[in-house]
C-alpha atoms as a printed R data frame, in Angstrom:
    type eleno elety resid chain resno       x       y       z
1   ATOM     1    CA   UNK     A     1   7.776 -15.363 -15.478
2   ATOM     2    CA   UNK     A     2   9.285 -12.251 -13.989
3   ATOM     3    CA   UNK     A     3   8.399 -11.200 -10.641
4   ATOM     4    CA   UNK     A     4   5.819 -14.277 -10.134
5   ATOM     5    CA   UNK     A     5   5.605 -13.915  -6.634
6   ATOM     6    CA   UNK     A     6   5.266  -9.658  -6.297
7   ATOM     7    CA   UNK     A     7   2.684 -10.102  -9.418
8   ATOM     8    CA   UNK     A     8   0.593 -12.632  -7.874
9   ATOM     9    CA   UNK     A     9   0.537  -9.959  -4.715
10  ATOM    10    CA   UNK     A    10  -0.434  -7.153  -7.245
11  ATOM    11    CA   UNK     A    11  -3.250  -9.429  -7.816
12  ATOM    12    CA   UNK     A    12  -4.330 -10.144  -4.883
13  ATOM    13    CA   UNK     A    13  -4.071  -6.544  -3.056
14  ATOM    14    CA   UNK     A    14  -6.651  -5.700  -5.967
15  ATOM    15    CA   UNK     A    15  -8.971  -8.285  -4.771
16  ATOM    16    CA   UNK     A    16  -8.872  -6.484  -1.179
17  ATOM    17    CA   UNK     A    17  -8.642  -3.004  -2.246
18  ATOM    18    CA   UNK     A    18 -12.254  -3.747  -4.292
19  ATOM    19    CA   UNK     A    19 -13.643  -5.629  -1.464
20  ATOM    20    CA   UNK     A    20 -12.889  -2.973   1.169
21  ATOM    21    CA   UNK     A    21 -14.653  -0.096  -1.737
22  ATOM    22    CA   UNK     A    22 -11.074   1.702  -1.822
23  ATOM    23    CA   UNK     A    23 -11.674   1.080  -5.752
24  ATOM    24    CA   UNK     A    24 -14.960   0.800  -7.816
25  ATOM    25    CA   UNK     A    25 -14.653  -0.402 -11.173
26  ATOM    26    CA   UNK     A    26 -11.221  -0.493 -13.258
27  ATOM    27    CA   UNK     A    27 -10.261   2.823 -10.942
28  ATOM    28    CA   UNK     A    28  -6.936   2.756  -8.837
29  ATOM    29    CA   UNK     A    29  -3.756   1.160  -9.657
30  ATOM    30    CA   UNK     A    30  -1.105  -1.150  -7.436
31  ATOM    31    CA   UNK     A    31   3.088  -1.389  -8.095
32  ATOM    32    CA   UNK     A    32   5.789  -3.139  -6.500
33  ATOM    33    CA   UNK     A    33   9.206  -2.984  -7.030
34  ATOM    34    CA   UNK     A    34  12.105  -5.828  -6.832
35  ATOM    35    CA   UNK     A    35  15.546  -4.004  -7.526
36  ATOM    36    CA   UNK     A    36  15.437  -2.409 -10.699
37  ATOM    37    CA   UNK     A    37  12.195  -3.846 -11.746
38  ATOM    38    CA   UNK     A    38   8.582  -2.748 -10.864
39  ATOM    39    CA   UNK     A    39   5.182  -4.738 -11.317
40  ATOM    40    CA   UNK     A    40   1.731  -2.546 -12.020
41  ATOM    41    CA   UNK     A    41  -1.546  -3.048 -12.809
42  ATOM    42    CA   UNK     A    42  -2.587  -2.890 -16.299
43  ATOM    43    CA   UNK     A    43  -4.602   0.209 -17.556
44  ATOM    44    CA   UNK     A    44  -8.689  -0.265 -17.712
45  ATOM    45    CA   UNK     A    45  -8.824  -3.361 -15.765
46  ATOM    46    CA   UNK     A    46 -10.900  -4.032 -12.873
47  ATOM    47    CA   UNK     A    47  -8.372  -4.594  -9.929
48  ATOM    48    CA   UNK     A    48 -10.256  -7.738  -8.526
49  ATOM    49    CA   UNK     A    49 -10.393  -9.150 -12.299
50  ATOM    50    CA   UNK     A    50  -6.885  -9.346 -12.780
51  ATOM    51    CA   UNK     A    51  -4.452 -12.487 -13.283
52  ATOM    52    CA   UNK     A    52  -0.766 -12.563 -12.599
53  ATOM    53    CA   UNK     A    53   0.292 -12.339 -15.980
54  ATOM    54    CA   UNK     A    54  -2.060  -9.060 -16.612
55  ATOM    55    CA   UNK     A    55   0.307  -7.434 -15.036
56  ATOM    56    CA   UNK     A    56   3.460  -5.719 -16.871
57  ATOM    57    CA   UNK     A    57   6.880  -5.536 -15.552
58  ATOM    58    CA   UNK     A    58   8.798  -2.271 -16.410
59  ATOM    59    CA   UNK     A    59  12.188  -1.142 -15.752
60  ATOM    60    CA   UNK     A    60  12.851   2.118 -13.539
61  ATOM    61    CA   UNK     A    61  12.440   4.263 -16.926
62  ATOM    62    CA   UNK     A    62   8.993   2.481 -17.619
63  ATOM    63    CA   UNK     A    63  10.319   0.878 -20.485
64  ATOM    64    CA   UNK     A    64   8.425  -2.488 -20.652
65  ATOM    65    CA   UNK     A    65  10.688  -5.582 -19.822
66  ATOM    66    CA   UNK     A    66   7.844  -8.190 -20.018
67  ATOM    67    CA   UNK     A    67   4.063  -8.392 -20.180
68  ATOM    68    CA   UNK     A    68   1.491  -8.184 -22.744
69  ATOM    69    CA   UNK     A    69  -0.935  -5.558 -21.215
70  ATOM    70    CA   UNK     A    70  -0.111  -1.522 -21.107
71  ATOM    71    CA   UNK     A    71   0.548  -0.372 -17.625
72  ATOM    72    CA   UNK     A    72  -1.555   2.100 -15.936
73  ATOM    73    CA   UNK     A    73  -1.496   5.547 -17.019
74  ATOM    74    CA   UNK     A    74  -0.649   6.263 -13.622
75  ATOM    75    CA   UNK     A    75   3.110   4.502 -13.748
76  ATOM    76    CA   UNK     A    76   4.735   7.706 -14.289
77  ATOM    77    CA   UNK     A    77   4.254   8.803 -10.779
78  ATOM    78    CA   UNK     A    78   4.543   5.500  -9.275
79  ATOM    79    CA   UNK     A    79   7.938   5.736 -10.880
80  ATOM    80    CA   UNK     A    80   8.709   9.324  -9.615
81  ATOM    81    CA   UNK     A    81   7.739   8.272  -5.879
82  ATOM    82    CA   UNK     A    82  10.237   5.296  -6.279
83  ATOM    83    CA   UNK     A    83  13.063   7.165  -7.421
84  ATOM    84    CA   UNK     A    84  12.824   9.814  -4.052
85  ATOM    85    CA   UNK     A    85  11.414   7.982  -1.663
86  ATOM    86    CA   UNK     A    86  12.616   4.036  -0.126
87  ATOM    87    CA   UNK     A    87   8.867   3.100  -0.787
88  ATOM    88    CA   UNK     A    88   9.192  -0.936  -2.481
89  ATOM    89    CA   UNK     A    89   5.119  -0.888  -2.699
90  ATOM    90    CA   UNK     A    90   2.391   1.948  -3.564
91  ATOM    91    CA   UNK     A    91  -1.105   2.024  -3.773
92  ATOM    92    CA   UNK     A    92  -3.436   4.477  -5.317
93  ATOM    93    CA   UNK     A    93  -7.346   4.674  -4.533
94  ATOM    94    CA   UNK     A    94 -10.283   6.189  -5.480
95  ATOM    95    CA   UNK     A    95 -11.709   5.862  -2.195
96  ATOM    96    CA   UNK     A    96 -14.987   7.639  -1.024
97  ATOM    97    CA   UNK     A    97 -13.924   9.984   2.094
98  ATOM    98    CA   UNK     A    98 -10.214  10.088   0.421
99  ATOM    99    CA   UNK     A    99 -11.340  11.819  -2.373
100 ATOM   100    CA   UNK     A   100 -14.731  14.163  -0.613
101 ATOM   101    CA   UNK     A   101 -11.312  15.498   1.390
102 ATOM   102    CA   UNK     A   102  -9.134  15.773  -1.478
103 ATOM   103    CA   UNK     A   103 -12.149  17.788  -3.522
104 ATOM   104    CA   UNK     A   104 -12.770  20.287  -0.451
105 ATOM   105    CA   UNK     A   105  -9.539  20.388   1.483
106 ATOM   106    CA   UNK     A   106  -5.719  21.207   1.110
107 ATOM   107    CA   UNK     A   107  -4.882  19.242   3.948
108 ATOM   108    CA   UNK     A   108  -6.140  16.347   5.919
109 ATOM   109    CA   UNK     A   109  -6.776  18.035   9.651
110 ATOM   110    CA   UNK     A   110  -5.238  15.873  12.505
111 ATOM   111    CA   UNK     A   111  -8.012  15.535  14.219
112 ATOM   112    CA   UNK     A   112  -6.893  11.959  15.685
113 ATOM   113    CA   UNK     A   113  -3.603  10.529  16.759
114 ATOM   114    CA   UNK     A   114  -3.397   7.856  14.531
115 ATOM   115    CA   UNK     A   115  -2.235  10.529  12.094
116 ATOM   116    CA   UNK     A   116   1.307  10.054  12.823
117 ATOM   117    CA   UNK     A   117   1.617   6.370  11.242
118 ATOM   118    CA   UNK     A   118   1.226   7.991   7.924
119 ATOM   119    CA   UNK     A   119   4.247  10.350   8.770
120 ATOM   120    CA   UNK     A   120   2.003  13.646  10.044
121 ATOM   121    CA   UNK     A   121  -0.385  15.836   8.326
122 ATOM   122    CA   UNK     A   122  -1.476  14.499   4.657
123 ATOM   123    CA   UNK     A   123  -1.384  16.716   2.321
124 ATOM   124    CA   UNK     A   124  -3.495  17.615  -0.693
125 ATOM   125    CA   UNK     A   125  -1.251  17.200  -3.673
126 ATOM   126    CA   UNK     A   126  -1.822  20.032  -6.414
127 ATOM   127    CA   UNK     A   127  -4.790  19.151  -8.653
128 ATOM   128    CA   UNK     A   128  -2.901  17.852 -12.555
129 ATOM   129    CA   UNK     A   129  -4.176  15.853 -15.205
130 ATOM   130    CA   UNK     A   130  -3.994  11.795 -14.354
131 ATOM   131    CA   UNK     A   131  -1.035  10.151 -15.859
132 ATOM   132    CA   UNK     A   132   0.916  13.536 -16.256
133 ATOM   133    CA   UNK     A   133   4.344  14.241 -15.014
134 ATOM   134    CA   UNK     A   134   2.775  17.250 -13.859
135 ATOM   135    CA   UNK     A   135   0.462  15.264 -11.109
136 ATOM   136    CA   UNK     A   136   3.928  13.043 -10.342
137 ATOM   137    CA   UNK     A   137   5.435  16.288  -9.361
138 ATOM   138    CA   UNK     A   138   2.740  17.461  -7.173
139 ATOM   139    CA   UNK     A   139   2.520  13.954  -5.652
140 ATOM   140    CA   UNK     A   140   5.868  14.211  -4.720
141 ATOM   141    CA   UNK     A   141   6.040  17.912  -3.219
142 ATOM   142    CA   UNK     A   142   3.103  16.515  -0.836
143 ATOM   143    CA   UNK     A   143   4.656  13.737   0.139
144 ATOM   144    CA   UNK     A   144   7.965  16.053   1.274
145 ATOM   145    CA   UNK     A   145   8.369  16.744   5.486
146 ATOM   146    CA   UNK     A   146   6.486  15.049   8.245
147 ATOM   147    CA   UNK     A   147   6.885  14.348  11.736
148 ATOM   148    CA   UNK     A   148  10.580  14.189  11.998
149 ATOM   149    CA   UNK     A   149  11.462  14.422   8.685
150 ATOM   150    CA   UNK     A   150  11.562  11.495   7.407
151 ATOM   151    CA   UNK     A   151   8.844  11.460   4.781
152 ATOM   152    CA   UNK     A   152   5.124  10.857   4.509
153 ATOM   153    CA   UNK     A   153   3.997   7.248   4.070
154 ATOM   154    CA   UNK     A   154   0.690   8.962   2.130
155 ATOM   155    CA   UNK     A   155  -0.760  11.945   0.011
156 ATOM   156    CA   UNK     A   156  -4.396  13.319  -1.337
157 ATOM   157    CA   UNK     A   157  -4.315  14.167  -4.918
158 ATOM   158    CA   UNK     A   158  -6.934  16.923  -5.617
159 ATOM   159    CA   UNK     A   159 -10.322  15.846  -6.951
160 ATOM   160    CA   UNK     A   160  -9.131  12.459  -7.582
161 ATOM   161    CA   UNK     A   161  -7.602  10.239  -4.573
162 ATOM   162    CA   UNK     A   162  -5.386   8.895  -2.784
163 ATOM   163    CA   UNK     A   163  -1.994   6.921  -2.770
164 ATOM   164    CA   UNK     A   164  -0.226   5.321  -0.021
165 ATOM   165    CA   UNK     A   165   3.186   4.201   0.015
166 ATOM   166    CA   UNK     A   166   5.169   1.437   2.018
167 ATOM   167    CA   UNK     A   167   8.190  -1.123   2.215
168 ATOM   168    CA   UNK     A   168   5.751  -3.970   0.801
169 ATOM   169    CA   UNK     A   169   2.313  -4.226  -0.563
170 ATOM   170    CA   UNK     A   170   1.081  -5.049   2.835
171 ATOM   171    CA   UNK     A   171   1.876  -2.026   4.461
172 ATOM   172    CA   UNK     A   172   0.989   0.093   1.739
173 ATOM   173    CA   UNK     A   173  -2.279  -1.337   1.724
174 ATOM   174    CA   UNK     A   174  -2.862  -0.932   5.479
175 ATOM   175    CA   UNK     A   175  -1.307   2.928   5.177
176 ATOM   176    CA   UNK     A   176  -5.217   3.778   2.741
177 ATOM   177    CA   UNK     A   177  -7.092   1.753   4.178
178 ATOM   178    CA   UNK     A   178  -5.780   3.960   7.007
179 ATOM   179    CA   UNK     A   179  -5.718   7.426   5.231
180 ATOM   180    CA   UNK     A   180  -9.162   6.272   4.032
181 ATOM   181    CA   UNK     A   181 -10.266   5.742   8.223
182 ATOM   182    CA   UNK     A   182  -9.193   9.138   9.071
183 ATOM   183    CA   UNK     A   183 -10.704  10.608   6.387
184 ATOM   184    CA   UNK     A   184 -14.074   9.263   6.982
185 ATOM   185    CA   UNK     A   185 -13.733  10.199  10.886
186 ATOM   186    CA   UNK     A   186 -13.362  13.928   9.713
187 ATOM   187    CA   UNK     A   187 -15.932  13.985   7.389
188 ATOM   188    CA   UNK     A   188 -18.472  12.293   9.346
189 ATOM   189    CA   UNK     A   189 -17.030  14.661  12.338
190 ATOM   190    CA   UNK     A   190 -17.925  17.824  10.154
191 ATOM   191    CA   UNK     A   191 -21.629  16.367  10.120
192 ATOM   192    CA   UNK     A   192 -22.427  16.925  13.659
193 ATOM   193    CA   UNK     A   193 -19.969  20.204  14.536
194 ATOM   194    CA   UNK     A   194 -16.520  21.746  13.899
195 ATOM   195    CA   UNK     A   195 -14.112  18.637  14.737
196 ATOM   196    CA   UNK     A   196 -10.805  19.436  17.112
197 ATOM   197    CA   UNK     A   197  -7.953  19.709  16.036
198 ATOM   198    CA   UNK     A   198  -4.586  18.049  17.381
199 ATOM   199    CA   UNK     A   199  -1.968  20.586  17.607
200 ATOM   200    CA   UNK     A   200   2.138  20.264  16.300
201 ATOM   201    CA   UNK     A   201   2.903  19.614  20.065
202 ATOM   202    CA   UNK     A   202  -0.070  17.451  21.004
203 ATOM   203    CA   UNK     A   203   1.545  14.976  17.770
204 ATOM   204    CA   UNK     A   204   4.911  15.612  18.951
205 ATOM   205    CA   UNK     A   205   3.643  14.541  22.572
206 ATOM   206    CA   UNK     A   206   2.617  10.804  21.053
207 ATOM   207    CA   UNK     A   207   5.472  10.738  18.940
208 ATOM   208    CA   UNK     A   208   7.851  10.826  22.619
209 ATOM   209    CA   UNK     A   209   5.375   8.653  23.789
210 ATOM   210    CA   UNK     A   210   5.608   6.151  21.071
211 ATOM   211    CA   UNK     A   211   1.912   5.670  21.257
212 ATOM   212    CA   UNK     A   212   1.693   4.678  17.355
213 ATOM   213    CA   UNK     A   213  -0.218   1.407  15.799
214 ATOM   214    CA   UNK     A   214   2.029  -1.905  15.919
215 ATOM   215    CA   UNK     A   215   4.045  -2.065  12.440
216 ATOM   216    CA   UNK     A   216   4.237   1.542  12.323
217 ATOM   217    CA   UNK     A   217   7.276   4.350  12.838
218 ATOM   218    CA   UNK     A   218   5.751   8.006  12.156
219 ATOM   219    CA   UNK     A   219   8.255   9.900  10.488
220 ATOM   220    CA   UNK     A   220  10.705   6.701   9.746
221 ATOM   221    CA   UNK     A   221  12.403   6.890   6.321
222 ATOM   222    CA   UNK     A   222  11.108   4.845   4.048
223 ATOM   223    CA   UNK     A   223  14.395   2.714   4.044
């Protein structure tokens, strides 16, 4: 079987990703790419449901290479964020708090440091139909700039989620369980008052400091 090991992974990030409620139901999808292959979910299954061999391998032009399932309807802009970005891994949720910000906000606010291991400020990706090239496009754009330039490790996608990128399935799936932390500080912040916010130079300060999570480089390519 192609890609045994990355598809057993798929599998078992799904597992997590429903335990931790960054999915409910058959919602969110999971790649990973080896070379010029990529592993994804299937479309309409439940993520902690899935067996190895669920999973399709595709080429880097989504034509199907091996697998009996469809892919998600989503692989379109997993594909588009793999052919800009070094990413190897991505992960898309339908988290709670990701997607409250992503239905009121254009931007995640920075109202804590921890920001910066996702690359800076998350942006709110223009809302487009799911599984358009439109919404790959938009997912893209947001995922442009950072701290430093060197790319965003995650993006909001208007009233719909989140995806979070990274140079294996691990990280990716730390980077929304992440996003999906900061978003629920903020929104629980709003609750009691009008939450700080940390400035470009207050960010810029940690960044100099290197205060940043272990495992994480804010504003590292993706390389």
């Amino acid at each position: 079987m192609l890609l045994a090991d990355e598809r057993a992974a798929l599998c078992g990030i799904g597992r997590r990703m429903a335990g931790s409620g960054l999915v409910t139901g058959a919602s969110g999808n999971i790649s990973v790419r080896a070379g010029d292959l990529v592993a994804v979910t299937p479309g309409g299954m439940m993520l902690d449901r899935m067996a190895p061999e669920d999973c399709p391998v595709l080429d880097l032009r989504g034509e199907p290479v091996e697998g009996e399932r469809a892919p998600s309807s989503e692989t379109p802009m997993h594909l588009a964020i793999y052919e800009v970005t070094g990413a190897t891994a991505i992960v898309h949720t339908h988290s709670t708090y990701g997607t409250v910000v992503a239905t009121t906000m254009t931007e995640l606010p920075p109202i804590h440091y921890n920001t910066l291991a996702l690359g800076g400020v998350v942006k709110v990706a223009e809302y487009a139909t799911y599984g358009t090239p439109e919404l790959a496009a938009n997912v893209r754009a947001a995922l442009e700039g950072g701290i430093g330039g060197g790319g965003m490790y995650a993006a909001l996608m208007a009233n719909h989620g989140g995806v979070a990128l990274g140079r294996d399935l691990e990280e990716a799936y730390e980077n929304a369980r992440l996003l999906e932390w900061l978003c629920g500080v903020y929104v629980r912040a709003r609750m009691i008052g009008e939450p700080r916010v940390l400035t470009e130079e207050q960010l810029r300060q940690v960044v100099e400091r290197g205060l940043t999570p272990p495992g994480h480089t804010p504003g590292a390519p993706l390389a």
